[in-house]
Short mmCIF file of C-alpha atoms in Angstrom, two decimals:
data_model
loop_
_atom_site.label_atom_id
_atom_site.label_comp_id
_atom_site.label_asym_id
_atom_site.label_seq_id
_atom_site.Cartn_x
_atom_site.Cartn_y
_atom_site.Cartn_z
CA UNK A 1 -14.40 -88.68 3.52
CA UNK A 2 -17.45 -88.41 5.60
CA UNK A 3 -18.45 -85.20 7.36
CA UNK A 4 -20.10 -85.00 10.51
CA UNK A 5 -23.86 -87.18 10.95
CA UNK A 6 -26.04 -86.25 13.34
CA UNK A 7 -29.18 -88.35 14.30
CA UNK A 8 -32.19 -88.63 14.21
CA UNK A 9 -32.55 -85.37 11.93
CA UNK A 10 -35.95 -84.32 13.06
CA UNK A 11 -37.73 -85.98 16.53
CA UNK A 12 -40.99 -84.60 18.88
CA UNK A 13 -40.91 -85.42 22.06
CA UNK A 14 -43.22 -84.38 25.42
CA UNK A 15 -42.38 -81.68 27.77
CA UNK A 16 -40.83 -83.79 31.16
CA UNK A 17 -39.50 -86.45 28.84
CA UNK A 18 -35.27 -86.90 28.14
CA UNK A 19 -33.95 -87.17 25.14
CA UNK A 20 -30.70 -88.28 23.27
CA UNK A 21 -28.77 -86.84 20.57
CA UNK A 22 -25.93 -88.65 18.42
CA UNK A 23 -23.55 -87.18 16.84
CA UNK A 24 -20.34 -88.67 14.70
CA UNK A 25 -17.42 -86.64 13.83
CA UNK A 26 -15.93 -86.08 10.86
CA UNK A 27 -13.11 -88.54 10.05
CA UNK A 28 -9.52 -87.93 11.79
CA UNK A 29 -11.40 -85.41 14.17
CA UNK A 30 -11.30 -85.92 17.87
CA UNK A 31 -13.20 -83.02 19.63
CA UNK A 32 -17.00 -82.85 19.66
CA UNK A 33 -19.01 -79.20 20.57
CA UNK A 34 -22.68 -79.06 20.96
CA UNK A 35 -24.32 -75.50 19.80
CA UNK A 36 -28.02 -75.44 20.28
CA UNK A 37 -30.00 -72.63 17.60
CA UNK A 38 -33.56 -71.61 18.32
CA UNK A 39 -35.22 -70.28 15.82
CA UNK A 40 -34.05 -67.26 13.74
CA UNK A 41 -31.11 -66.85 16.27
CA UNK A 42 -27.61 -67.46 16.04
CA UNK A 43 -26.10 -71.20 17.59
CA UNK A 44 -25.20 -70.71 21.47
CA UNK A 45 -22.37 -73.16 22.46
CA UNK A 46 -23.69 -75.95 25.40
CA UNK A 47 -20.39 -77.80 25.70
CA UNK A 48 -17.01 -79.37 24.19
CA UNK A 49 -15.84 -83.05 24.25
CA UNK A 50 -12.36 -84.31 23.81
CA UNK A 51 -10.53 -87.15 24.96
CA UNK A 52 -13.93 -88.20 26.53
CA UNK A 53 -14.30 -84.97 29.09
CA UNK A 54 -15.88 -82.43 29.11
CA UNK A 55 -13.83 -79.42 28.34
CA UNK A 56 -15.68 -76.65 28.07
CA UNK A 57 -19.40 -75.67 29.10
CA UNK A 58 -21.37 -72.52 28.15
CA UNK A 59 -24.64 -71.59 30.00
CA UNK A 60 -26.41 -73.82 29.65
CA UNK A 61 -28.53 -76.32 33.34
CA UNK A 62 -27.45 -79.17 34.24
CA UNK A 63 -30.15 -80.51 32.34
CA UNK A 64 -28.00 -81.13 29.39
CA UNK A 65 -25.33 -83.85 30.13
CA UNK A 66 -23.00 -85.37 27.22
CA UNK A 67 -21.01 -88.32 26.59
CA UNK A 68 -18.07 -88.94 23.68
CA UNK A 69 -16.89 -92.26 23.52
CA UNK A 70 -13.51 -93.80 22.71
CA UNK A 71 -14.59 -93.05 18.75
CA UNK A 72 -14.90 -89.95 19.30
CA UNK A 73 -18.54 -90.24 18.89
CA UNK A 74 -20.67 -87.84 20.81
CA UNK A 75 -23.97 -87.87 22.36
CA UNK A 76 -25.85 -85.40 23.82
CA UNK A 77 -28.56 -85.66 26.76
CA UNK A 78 -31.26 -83.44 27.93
CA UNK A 79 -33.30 -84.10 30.78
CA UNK A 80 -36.85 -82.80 32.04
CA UNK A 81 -37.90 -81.13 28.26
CA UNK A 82 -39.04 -78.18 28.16
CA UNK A 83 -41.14 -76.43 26.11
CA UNK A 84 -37.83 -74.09 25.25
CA UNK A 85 -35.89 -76.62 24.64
CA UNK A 86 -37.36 -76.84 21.04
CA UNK A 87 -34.23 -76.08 18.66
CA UNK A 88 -31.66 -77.33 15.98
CA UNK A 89 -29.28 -78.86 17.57
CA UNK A 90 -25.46 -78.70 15.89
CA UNK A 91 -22.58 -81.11 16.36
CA UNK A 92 -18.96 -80.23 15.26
CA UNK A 93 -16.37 -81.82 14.79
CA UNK A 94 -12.79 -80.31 15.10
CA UNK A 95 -9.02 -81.63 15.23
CA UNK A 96 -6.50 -79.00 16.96
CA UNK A 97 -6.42 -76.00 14.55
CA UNK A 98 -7.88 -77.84 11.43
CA UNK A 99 -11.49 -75.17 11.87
CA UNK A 100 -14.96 -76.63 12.78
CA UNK A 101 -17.21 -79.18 10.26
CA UNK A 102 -20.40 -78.77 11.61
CA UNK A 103 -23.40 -81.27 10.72
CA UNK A 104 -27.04 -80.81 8.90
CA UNK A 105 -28.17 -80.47 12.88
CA UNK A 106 -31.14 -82.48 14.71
CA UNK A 107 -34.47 -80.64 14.72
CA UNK A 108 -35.85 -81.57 18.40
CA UNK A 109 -39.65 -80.06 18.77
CA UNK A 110 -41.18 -80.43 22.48
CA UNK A 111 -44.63 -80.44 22.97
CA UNK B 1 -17.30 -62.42 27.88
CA UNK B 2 -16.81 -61.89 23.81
CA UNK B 3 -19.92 -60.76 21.97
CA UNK B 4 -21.14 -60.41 18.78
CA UNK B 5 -23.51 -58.11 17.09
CA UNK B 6 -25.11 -58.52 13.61
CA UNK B 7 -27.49 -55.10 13.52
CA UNK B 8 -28.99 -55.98 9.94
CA UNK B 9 -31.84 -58.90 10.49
CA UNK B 10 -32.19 -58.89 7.09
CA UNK B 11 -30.56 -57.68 3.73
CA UNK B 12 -31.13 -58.14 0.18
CA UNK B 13 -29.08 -57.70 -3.34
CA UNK B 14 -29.69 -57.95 -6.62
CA UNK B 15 -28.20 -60.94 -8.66
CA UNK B 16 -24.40 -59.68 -9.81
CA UNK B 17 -24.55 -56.59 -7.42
CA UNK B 18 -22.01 -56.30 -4.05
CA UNK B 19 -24.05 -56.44 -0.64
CA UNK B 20 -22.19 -55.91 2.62
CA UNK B 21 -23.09 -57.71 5.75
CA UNK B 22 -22.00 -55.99 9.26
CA UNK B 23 -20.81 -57.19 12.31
CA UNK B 24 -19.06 -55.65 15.29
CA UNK B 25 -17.90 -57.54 18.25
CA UNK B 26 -16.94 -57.05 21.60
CA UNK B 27 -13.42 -58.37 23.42
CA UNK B 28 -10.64 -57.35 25.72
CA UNK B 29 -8.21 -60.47 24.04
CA UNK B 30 -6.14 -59.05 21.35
CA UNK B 31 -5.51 -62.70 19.68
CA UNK B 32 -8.49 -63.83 18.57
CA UNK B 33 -10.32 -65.55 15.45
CA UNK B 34 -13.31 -64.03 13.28
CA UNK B 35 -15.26 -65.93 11.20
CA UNK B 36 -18.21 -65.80 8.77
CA UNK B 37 -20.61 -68.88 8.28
CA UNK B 38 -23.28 -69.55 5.64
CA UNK B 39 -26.29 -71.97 6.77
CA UNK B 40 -28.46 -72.22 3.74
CA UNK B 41 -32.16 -73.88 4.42
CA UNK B 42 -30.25 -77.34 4.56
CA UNK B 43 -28.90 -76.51 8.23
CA UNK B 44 -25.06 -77.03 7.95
CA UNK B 45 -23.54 -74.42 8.89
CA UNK B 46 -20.96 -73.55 5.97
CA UNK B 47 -17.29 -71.82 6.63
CA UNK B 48 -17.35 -68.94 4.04
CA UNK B 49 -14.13 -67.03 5.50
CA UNK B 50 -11.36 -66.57 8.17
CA UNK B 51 -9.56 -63.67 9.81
CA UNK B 52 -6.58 -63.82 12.40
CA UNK B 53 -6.29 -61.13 14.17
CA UNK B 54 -3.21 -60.36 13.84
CA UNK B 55 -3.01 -60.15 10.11
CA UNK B 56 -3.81 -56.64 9.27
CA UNK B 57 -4.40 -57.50 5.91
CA UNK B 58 -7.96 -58.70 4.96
CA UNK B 59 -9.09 -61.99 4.21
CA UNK B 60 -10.45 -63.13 0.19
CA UNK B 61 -12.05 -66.06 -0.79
CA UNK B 62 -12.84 -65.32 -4.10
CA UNK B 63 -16.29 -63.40 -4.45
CA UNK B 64 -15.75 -62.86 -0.78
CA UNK B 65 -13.81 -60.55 1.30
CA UNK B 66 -13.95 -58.72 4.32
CA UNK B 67 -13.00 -55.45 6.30
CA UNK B 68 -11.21 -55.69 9.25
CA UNK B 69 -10.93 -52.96 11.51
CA UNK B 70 -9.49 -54.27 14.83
CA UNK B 71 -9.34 -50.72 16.57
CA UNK B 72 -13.40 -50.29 15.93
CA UNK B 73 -13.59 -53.98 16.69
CA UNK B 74 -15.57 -54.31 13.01
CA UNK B 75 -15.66 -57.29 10.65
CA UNK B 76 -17.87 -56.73 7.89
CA UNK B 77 -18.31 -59.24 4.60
CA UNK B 78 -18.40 -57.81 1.26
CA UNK B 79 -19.83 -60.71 -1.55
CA UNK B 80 -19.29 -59.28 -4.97
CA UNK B 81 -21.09 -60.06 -7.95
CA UNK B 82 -23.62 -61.86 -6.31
CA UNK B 83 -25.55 -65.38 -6.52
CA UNK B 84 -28.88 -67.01 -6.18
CA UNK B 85 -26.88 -69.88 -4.20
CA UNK B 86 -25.60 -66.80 -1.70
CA UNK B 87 -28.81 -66.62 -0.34
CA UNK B 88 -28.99 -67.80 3.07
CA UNK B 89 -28.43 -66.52 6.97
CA UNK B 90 -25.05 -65.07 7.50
CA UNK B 91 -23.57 -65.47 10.75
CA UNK B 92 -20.59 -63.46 12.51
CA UNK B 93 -18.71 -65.52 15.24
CA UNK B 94 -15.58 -65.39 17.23
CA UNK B 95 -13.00 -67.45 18.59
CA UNK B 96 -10.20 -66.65 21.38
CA UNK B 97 -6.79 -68.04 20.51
CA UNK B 98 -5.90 -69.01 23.33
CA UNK B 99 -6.52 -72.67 24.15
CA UNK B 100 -9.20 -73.82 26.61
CA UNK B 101 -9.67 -76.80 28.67
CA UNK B 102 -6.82 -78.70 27.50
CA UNK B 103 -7.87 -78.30 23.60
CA UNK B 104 -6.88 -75.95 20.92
CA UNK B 105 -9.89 -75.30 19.24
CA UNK B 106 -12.47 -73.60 21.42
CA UNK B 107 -16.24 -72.73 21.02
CA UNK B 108 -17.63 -70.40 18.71
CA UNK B 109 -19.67 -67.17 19.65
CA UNK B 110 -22.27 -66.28 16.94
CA UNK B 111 -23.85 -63.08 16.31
CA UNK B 112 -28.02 -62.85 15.88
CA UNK B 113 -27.58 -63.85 12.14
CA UNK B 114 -28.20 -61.65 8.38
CA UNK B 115 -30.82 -63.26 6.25
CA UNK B 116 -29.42 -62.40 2.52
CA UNK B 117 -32.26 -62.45 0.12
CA UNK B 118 -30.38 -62.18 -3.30
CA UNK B 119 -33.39 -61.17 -6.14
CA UNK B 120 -32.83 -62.16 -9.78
#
């Protein structure tokens, strides 16, 4: 039974540029939440997915945009990089009260 | 707004000694979740244990267990006889119970983190 994949694992991209984030949830789950973790800090949630709207939204601009598709696939956008935008990004995947899986994360670097 | 609060950056134990990790939180919900996660140097954040609020008795996972204290609004983890596979940051997070945005699962608030260095 697969877990939750997030790609690409590691990427560098320029400040100004957009970038896109895929995530696919663990098998049988159907809701999707993005947490993004700078460095030595503790995740902060960006937004939840499920039935292909966005459900819930923490703090963050309207920079960051997402997307889940009818497999419950996930991606996640962010526009106009900026230089503290560099983080690990987290998917997880969750199905009603089942608890979070949470993937190995997508190191995005902006320079 | 919940929040969390892990006041020890860092903590460290001796192979098969008990180290306690703190965390207090803040809330004016009196259903809620607690949670503590392991993310060792490969990323993935790991579930390590689960409390309900309204279970007054503490959660045990084996080597792990934790002290509840609702009133103080306290959730600390106590890891006995401890591993060099323990090592790794320690995160505190919450969850309401009640159900947002149409879904029953809702987002997680994390404390700062505990880096656990465990020394053999």
């Amino acid at each position: 039974d697969a877990g939750v994949t997030q790609s690409p694992t590691h990427l560098i991209k320029t400040r100004g540029q957009q970038v896109t984030l895929r995530c696919s949830p663990k098998s049988g789950h159907d809701t999707v939440s993005w947490y993004q973790q700078a460095l030595g800090q503790g995740p902060q949630f960006i937004f939840q997915y499920y039935e292909e709207e966005e459900r819930q939204r923490g703090n963050f601009p309207d920079r960051f945009s997402g997307h889940q598709f009818p497999n419950y696939s996930s991606e996640l956008n962010v526009n106009a990089l900026l230089l503290g935008d560099s983080a690990l990004y987290l998917c997880a995947s969750s199905f009603r009260v089942g608890g979070y899986t949470f993937g190995s994360g997508t190191r995005l670097t902006v320079v | 707004a919940q929040t969390v609060t892990q006041s020890q950056p860092e903590m460290s134990v001796q192979e098969a000694e008990t180290v306690t990790l703190s965390c207090t939180y803040d809330t004016s919900e009196s259903d809620y979740y607690l949670f503590w996660y392991k993310q060792p140097p490969s990323r993935q954040m790991i579930l390590v244990i689960r409390q309900e609020a309204y279970k007054q008795q503490n959660a045990t996972e084996n080597r792990f267990s934790v002290n509840f204290q609702k009133a103080a609004k306290s959730f600390s983890l106590k890891i006995s006889d401890s591993q060099l596979g323990d090592a790794a940051m320690y995160f505190c997070a919450y969850r309401s119970a009640q159900s947002a945005g149409g879904t029953s699962y809702g987002k997680l608030t994390f404390g700062q983190g505990t880096i656990l260095t465990v020394h053999p």
